mmCIF file of C-alpha atoms in Angstrom:
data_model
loop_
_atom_site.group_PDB
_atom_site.id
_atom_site.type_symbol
_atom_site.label_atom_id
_atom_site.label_comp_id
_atom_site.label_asym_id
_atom_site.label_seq_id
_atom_site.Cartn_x
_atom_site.Cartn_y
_atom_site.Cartn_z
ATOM 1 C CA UNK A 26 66.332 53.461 137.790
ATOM 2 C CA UNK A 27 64.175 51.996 134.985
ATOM 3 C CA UNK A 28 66.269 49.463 132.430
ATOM 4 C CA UNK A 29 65.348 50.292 129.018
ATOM 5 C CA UNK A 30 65.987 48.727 125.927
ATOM 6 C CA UNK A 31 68.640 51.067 123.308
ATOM 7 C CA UNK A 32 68.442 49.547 119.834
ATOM 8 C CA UNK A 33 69.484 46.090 121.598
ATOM 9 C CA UNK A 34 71.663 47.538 124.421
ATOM 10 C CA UNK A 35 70.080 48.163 127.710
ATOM 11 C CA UNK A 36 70.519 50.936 129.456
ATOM 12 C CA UNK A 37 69.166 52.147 133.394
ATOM 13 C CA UNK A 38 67.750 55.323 133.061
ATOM 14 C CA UNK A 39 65.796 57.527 135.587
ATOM 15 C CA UNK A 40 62.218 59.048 134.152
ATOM 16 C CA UNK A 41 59.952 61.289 136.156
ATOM 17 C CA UNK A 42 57.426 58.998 136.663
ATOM 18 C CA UNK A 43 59.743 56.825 139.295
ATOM 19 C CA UNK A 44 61.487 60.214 140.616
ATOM 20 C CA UNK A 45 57.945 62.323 140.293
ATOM 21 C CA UNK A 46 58.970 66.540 141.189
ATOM 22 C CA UNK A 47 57.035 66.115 144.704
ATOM 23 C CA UNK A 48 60.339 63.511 145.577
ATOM 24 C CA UNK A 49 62.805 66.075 143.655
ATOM 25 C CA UNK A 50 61.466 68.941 145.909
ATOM 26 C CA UNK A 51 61.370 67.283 149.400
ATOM 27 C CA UNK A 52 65.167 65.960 148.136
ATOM 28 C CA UNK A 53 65.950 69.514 147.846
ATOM 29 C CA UNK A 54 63.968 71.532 150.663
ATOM 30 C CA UNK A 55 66.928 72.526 152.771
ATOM 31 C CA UNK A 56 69.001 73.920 149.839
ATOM 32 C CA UNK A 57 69.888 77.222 148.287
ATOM 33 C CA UNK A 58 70.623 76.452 144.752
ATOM 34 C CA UNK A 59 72.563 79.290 143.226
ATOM 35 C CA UNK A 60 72.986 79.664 139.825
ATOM 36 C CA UNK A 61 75.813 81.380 138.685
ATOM 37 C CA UNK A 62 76.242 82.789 135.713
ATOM 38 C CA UNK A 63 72.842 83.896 133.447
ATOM 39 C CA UNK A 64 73.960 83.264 130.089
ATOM 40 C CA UNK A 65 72.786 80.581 127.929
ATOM 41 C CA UNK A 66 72.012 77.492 130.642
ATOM 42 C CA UNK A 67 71.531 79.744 133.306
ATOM 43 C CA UNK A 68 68.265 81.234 132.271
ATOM 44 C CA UNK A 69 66.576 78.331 131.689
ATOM 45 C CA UNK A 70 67.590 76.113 134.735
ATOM 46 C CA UNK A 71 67.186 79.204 137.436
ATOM 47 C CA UNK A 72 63.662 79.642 135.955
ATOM 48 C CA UNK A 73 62.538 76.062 135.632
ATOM 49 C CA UNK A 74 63.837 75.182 138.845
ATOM 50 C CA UNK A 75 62.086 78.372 140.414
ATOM 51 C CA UNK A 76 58.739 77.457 138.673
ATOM 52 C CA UNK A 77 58.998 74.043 140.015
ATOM 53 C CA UNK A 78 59.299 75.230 143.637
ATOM 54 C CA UNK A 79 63.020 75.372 144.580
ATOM 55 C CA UNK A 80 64.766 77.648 146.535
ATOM 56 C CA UNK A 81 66.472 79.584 144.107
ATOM 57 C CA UNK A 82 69.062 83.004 143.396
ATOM 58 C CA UNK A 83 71.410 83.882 140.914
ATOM 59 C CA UNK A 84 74.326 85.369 140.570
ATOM 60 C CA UNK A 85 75.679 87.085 138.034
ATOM 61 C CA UNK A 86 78.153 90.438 137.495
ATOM 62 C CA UNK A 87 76.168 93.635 138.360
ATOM 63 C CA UNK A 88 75.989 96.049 135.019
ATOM 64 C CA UNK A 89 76.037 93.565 132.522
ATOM 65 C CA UNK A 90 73.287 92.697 129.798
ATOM 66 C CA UNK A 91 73.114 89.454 131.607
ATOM 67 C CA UNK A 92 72.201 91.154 134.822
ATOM 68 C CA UNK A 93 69.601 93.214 133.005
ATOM 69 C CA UNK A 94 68.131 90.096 131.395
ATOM 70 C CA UNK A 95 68.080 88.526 135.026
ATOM 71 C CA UNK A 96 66.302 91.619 136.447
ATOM 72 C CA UNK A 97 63.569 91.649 133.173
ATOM 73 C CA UNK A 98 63.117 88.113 133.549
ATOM 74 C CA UNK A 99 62.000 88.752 137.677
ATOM 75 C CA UNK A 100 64.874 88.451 139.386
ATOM 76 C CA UNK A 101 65.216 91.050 142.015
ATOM 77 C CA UNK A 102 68.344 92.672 143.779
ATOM 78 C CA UNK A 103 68.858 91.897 146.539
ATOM 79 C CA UNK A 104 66.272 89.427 147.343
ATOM 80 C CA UNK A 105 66.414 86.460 144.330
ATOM 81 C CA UNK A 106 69.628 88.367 142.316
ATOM 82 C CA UNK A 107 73.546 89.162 143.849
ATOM 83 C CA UNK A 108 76.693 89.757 142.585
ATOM 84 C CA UNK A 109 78.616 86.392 141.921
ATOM 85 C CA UNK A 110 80.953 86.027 145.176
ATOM 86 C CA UNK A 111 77.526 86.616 147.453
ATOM 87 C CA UNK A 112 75.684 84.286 145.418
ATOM 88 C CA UNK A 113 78.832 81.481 146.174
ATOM 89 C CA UNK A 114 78.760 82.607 149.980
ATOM 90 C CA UNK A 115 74.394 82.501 150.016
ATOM 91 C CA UNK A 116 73.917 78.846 148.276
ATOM 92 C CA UNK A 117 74.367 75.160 149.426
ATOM 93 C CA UNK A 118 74.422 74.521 145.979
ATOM 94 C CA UNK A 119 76.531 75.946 143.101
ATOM 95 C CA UNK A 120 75.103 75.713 139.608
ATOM 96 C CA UNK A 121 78.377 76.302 137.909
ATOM 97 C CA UNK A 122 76.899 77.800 134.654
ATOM 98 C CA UNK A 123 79.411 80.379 133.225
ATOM 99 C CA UNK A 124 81.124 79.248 129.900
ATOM 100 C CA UNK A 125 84.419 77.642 130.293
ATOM 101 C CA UNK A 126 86.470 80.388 129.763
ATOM 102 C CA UNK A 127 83.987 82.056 132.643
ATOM 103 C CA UNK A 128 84.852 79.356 134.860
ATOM 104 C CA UNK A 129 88.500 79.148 134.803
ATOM 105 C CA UNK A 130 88.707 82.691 135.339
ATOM 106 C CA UNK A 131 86.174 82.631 138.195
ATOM 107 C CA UNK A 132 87.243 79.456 139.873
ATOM 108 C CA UNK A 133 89.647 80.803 142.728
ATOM 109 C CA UNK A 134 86.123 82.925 144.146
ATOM 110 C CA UNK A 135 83.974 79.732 143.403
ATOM 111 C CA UNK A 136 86.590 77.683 145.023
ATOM 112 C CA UNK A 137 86.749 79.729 148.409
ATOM 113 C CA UNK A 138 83.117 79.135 148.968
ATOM 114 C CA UNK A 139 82.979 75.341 148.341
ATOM 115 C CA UNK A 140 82.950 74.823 152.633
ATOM 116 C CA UNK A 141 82.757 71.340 153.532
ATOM 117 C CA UNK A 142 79.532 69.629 152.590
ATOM 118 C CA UNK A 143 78.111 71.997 149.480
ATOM 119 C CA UNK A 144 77.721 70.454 146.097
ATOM 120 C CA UNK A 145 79.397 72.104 143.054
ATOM 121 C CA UNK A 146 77.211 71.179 140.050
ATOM 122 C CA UNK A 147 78.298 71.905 136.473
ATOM 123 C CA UNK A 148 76.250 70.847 132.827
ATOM 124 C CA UNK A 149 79.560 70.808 130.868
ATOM 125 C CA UNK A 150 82.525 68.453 131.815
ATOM 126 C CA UNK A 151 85.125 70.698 130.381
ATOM 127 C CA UNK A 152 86.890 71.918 133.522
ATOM 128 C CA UNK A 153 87.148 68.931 135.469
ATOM 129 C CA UNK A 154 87.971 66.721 132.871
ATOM 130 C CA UNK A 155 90.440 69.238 131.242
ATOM 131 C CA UNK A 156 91.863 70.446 134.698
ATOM 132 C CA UNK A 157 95.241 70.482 133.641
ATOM 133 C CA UNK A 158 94.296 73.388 131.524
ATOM 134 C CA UNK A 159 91.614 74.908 133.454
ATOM 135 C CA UNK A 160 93.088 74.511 137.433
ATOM 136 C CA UNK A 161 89.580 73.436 138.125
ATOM 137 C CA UNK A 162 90.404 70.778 140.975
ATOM 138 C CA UNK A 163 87.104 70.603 143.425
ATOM 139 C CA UNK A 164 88.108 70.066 147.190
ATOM 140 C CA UNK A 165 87.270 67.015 147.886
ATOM 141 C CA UNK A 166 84.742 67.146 150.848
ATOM 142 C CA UNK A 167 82.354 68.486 148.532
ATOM 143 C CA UNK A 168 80.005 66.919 146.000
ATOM 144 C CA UNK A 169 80.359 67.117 142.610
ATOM 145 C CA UNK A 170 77.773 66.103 140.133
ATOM 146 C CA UNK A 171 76.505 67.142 136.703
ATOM 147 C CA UNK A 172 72.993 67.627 134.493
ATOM 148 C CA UNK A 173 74.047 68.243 131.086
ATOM 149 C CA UNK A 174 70.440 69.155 129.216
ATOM 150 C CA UNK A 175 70.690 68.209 125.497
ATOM 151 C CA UNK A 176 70.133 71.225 123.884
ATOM 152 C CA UNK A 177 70.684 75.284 124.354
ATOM 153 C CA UNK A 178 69.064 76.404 127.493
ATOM 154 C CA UNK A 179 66.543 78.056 124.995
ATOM 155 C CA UNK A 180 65.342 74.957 124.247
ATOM 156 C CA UNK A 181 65.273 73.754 127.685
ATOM 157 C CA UNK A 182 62.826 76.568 128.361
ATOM 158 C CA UNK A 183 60.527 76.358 125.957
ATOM 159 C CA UNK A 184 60.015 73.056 126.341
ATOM 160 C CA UNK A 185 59.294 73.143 130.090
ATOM 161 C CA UNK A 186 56.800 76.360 129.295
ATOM 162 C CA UNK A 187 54.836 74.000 126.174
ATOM 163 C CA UNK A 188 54.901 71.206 129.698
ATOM 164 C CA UNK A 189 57.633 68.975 127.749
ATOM 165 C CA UNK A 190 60.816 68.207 128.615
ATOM 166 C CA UNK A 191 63.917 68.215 127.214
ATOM 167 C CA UNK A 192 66.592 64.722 128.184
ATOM 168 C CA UNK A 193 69.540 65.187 130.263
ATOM 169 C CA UNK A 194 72.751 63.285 131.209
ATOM 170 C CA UNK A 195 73.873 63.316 135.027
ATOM 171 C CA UNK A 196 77.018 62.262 136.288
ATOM 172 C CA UNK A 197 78.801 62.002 139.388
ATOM 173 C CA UNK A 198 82.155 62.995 140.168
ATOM 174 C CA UNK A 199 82.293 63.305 143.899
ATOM 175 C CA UNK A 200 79.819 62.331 146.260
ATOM 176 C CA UNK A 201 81.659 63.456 149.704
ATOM 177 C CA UNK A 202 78.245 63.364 151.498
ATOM 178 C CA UNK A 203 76.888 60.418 150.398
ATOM 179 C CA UNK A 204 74.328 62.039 149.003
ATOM 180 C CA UNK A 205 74.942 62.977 145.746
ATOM 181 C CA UNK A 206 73.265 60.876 143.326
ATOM 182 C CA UNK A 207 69.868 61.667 145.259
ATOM 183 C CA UNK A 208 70.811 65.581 144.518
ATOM 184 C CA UNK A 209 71.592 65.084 140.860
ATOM 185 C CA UNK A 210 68.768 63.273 140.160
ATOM 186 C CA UNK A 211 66.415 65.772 141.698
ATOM 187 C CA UNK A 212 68.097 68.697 140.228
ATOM 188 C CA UNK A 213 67.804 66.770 136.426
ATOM 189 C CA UNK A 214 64.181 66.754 137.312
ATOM 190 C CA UNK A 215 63.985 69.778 138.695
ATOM 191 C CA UNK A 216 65.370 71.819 135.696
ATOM 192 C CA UNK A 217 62.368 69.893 133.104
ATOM 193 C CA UNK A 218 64.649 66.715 132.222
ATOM 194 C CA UNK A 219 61.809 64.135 129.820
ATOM 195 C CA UNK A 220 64.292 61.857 131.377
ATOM 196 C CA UNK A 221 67.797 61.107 132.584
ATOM 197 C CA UNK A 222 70.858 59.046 131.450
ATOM 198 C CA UNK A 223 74.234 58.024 133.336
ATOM 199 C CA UNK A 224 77.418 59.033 132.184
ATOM 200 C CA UNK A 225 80.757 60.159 133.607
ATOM 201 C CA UNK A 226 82.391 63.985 133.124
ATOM 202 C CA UNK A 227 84.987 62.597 130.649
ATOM 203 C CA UNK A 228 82.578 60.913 128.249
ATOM 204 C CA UNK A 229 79.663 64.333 128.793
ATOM 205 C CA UNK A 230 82.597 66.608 127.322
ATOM 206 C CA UNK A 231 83.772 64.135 124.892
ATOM 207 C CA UNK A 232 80.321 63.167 123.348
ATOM 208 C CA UNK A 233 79.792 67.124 123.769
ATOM 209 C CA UNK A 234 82.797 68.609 122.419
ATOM 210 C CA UNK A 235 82.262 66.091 119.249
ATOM 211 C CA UNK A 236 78.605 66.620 118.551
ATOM 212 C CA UNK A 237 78.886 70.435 118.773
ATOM 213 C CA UNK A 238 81.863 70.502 115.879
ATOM 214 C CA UNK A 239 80.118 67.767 114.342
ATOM 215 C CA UNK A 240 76.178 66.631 113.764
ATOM 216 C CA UNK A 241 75.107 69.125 116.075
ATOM 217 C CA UNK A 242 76.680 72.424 114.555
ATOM 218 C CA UNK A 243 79.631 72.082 112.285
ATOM 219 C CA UNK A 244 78.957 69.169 110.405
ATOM 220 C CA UNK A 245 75.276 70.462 109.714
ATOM 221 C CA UNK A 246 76.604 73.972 108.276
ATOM 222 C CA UNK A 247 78.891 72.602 106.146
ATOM 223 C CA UNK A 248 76.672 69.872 104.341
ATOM 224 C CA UNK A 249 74.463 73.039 104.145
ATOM 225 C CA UNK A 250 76.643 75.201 102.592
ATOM 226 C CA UNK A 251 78.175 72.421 100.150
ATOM 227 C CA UNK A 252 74.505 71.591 98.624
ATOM 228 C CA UNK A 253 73.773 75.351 97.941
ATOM 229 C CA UNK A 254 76.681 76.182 96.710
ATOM 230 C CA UNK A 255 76.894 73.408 94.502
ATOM 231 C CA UNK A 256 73.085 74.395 93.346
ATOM 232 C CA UNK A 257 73.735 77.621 92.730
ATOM 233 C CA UNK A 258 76.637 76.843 90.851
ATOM 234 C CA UNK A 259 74.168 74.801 88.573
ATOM 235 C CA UNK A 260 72.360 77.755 87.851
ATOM 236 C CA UNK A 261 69.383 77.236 90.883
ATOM 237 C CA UNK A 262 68.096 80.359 92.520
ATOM 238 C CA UNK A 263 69.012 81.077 95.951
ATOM 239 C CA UNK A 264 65.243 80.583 97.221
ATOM 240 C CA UNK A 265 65.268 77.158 95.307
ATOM 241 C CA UNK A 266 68.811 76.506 96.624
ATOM 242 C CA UNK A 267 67.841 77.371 100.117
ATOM 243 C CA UNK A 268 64.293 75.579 100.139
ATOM 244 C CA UNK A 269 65.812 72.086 98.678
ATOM 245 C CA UNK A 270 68.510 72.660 101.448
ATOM 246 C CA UNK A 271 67.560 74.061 104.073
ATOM 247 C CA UNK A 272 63.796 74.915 104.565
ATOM 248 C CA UNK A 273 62.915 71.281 103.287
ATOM 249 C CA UNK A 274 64.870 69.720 106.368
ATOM 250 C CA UNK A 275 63.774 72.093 108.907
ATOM 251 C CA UNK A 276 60.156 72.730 107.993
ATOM 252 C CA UNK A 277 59.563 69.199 106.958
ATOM 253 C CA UNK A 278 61.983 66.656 107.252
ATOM 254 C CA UNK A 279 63.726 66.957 110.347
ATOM 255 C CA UNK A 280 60.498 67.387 112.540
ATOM 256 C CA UNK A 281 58.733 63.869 110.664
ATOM 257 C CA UNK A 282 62.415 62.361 112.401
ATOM 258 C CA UNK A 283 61.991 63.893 115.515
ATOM 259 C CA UNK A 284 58.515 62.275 115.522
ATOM 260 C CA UNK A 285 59.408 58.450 114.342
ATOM 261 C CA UNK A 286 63.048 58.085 113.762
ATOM 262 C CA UNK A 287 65.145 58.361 110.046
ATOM 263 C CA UNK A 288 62.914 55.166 109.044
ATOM 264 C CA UNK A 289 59.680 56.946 109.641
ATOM 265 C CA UNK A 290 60.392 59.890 107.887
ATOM 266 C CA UNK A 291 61.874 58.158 104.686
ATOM 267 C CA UNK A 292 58.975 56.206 104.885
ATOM 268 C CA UNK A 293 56.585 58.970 104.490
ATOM 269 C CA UNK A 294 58.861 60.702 101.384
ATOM 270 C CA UNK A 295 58.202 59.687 97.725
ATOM 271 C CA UNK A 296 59.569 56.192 96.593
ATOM 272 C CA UNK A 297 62.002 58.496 94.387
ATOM 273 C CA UNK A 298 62.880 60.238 97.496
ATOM 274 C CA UNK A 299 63.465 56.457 99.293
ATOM 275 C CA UNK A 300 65.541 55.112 96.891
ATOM 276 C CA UNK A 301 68.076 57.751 96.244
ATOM 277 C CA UNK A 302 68.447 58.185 100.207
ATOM 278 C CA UNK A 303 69.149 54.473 100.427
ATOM 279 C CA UNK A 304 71.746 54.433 97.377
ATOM 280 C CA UNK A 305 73.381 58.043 99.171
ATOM 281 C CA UNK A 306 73.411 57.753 102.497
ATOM 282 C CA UNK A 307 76.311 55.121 103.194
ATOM 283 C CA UNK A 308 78.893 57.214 100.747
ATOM 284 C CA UNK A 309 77.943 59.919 102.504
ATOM 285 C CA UNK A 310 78.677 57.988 106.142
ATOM 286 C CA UNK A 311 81.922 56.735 104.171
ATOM 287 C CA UNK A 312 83.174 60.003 103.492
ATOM 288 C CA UNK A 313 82.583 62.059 106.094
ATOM 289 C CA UNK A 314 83.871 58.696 109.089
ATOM 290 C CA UNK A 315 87.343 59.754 108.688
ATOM 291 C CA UNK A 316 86.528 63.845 109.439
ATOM 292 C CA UNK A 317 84.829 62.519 112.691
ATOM 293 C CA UNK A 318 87.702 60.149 113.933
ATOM 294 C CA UNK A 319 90.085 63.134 113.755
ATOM 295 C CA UNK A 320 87.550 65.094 115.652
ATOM 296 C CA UNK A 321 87.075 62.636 118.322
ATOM 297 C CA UNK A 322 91.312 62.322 118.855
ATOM 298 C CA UNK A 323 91.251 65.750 118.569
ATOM 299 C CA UNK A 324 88.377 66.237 121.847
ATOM 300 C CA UNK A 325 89.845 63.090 123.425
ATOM 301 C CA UNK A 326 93.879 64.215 123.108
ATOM 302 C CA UNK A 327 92.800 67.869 124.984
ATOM 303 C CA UNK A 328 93.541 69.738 121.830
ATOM 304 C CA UNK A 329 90.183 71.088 121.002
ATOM 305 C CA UNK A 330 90.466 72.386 124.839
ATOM 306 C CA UNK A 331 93.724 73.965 123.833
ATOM 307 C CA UNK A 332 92.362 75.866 120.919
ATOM 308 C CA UNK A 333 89.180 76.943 122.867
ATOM 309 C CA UNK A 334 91.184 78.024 126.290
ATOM 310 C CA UNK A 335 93.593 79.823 124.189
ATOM 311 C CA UNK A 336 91.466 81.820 121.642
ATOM 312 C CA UNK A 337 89.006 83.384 124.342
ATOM 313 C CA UNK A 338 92.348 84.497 126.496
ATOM 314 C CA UNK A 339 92.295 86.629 123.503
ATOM 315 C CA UNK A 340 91.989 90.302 124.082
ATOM 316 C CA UNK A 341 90.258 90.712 120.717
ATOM 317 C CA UNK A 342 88.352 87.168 120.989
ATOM 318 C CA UNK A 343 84.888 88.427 121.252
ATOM 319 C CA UNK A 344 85.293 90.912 117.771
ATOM 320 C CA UNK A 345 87.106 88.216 115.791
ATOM 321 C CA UNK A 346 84.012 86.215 117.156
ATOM 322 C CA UNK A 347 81.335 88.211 115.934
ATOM 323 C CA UNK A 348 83.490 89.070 112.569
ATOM 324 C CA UNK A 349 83.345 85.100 111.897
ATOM 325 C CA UNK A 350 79.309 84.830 112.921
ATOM 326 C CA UNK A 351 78.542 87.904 110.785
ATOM 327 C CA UNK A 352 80.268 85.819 107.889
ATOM 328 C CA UNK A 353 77.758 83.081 108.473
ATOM 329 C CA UNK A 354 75.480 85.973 108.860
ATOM 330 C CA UNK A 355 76.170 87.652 105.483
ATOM 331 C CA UNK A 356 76.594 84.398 103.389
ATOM 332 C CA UNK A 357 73.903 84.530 100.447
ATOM 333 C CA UNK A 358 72.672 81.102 101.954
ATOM 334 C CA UNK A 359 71.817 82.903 105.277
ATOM 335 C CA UNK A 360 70.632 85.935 103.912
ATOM 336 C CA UNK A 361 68.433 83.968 101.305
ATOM 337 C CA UNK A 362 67.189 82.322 104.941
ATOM 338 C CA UNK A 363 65.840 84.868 106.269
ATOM 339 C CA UNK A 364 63.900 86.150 102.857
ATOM 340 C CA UNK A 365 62.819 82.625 103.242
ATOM 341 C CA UNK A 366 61.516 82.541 107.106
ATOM 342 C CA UNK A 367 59.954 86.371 106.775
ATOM 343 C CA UNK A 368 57.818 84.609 104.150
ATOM 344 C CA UNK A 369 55.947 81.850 105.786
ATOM 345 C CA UNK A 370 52.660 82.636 106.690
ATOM 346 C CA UNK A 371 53.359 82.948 109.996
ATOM 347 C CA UNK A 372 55.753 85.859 109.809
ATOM 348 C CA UNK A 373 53.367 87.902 107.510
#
């Protein structure tokens, strides 16, 4: 592992330069990674990892979308494609890759199939850290690791197609054969990690469970949605409302800090720009502190777990779901969005 300098705290990190794919492959020759579950990190990890040369299947419940999607994306029956429980029985390794709810309720057939010796591999921490909710309790002569990709397995995709790569935390939570931290490493390269960083299951789900209700998702929607409607109560139109709000960040902005960091970006805006971000931005870090300390007791004390296990045991979870997206969907900020994106050039 390389030691590399974090804004004045070093950290050991593992890049593909000292753990090259050639390594990750020959790591990996004897196994049958099986990826189960082909929803939104399945795709993208059964695909990299078969593009890169693994020995790869999935499994996923026959006559769903999910199975069609596996079957239109060249997975065949049979051969590369099985129903879940064969896919457990067929692989050495389990990608565990069904959402949470999906893996409490599939655990007990998982479970049966972890024989002495196979590795159980999740990229969420959520039901091992939260086992008291979820019953997920590995047996403990198998590994158990984790690559958590940071981003949607979308993302992880593309990336790996445009030969980039998208960073990845691994942890271990078992290593019954010794050989676990030689597996997870491999696999993190093997699914098109840019590089890897060490964490535990407890701190993956917290840091996750916080940044998707907060910078990541939440957060980011509701700063959103408190500019434009403050705008639009000021008399702006909704294309001005949604360009100095939304388009502005994500067309411009947001890519210049992907590129060079906050610094860089301000650096390249007007000195008007500059020196009202400078004045804002620590009122705005003052404000919204307390909203994320009540998140992170909330992730930490197992009660965002709670609310999450107990809405999708829901019978009528998935239409109250798509009622609330629809009402992102049908806000006058998102529908002035998508006036907006079928009007760059691009779309025309």
């Amino acid at each position: 592992m390389a030691k590399i300098n974090f804004g004045g705290t070093e950290e050991q990190v593992v890049t593909r330069e000292e753990f090259p794919l050639e390594k990750a492959r020959q790591t990996l020759k004897d196994e049958t990674i099986a990826i189960l579950g082909y929803g939104v990190q399945g795709p993208g990890q059964a695909l990299n990892l078969k593009d890169n040369g693994f020995n790869v299947i999935v499994g996923q419940r026959k006559n769903s979308k999910t199975w069609d999607k596996a079957i239109a994306d060249g997975w065949v029956e049979g051969e590369t494609l099985f129903e879940l429980e064969e896919a457990c029985e067929k692989g050495t390794i389990l990608q565990f890759l069904l959402s949470d709810a999906g893996q409490i309720a599939l655990w007990p057939t998982v479970k049966k199939h972890l024989t002495p010796g196979k590795t159980l591999y999740f990229s969420h921490g959520f039901g091992v850290t939260f086992n008291d909710q979820t019953g997920i309790v590995p047996p403990a002569d198998v590994d158990v690791i984790l690559v958590a990709p940071k981003g949607s397995g979308t993302s992880l995709r593309r990336l790996f197609v445009a030969g980039k790569g998208l960073n990845s935390s691994f942890a271990i939570h078992q290593d019954a054969t010794g050989k676990a931290r030689e597996k997870v490493v491999a696999l993190g390269i093997g699914v098109g990690s840019g590089y890897l960083f060490e964490t535990n299951f407890q701190k993956e789900v917290y840091s996750d469970l916080t940044g998707e209700r907060g910078s990541l998702m939440g957060a980011i929607q509701g700063l959103f949605a408190a500019q434009y409607e403050v705008l639009r109560a000021k008399g702006h139109s909704p294309s001005e409302a949604f360009n100095e709000t939304v388009e502005e960040a994500t067309q411009s902005l947001y890519p210049l800090v992907a590129e060079n960091g906050m610094d860089w970006m301000y650096a390249n805006c007007s000195t008007t720009a500059q020196r009202g971000a400078l004045d804002w931005w620590k009122k705005f870090r003052d404000a919204v502190k307390p909203v994320f300390e009540d998140l992170y007791e909330s992730v930490a004390t197992g009660n965002e777990a709670k609310i999450t296990i107990e809405a999708n045991q829901k019978s009528d979870y998935r239409e109250k779901l798509e009622e609330e997206l629809k009402e992102l969907q049908d806000s006058e900020m998102w529908r002035a969005g998508a006036t907006v994106r079928g009007l760059r050039p691009e779309n025309k």
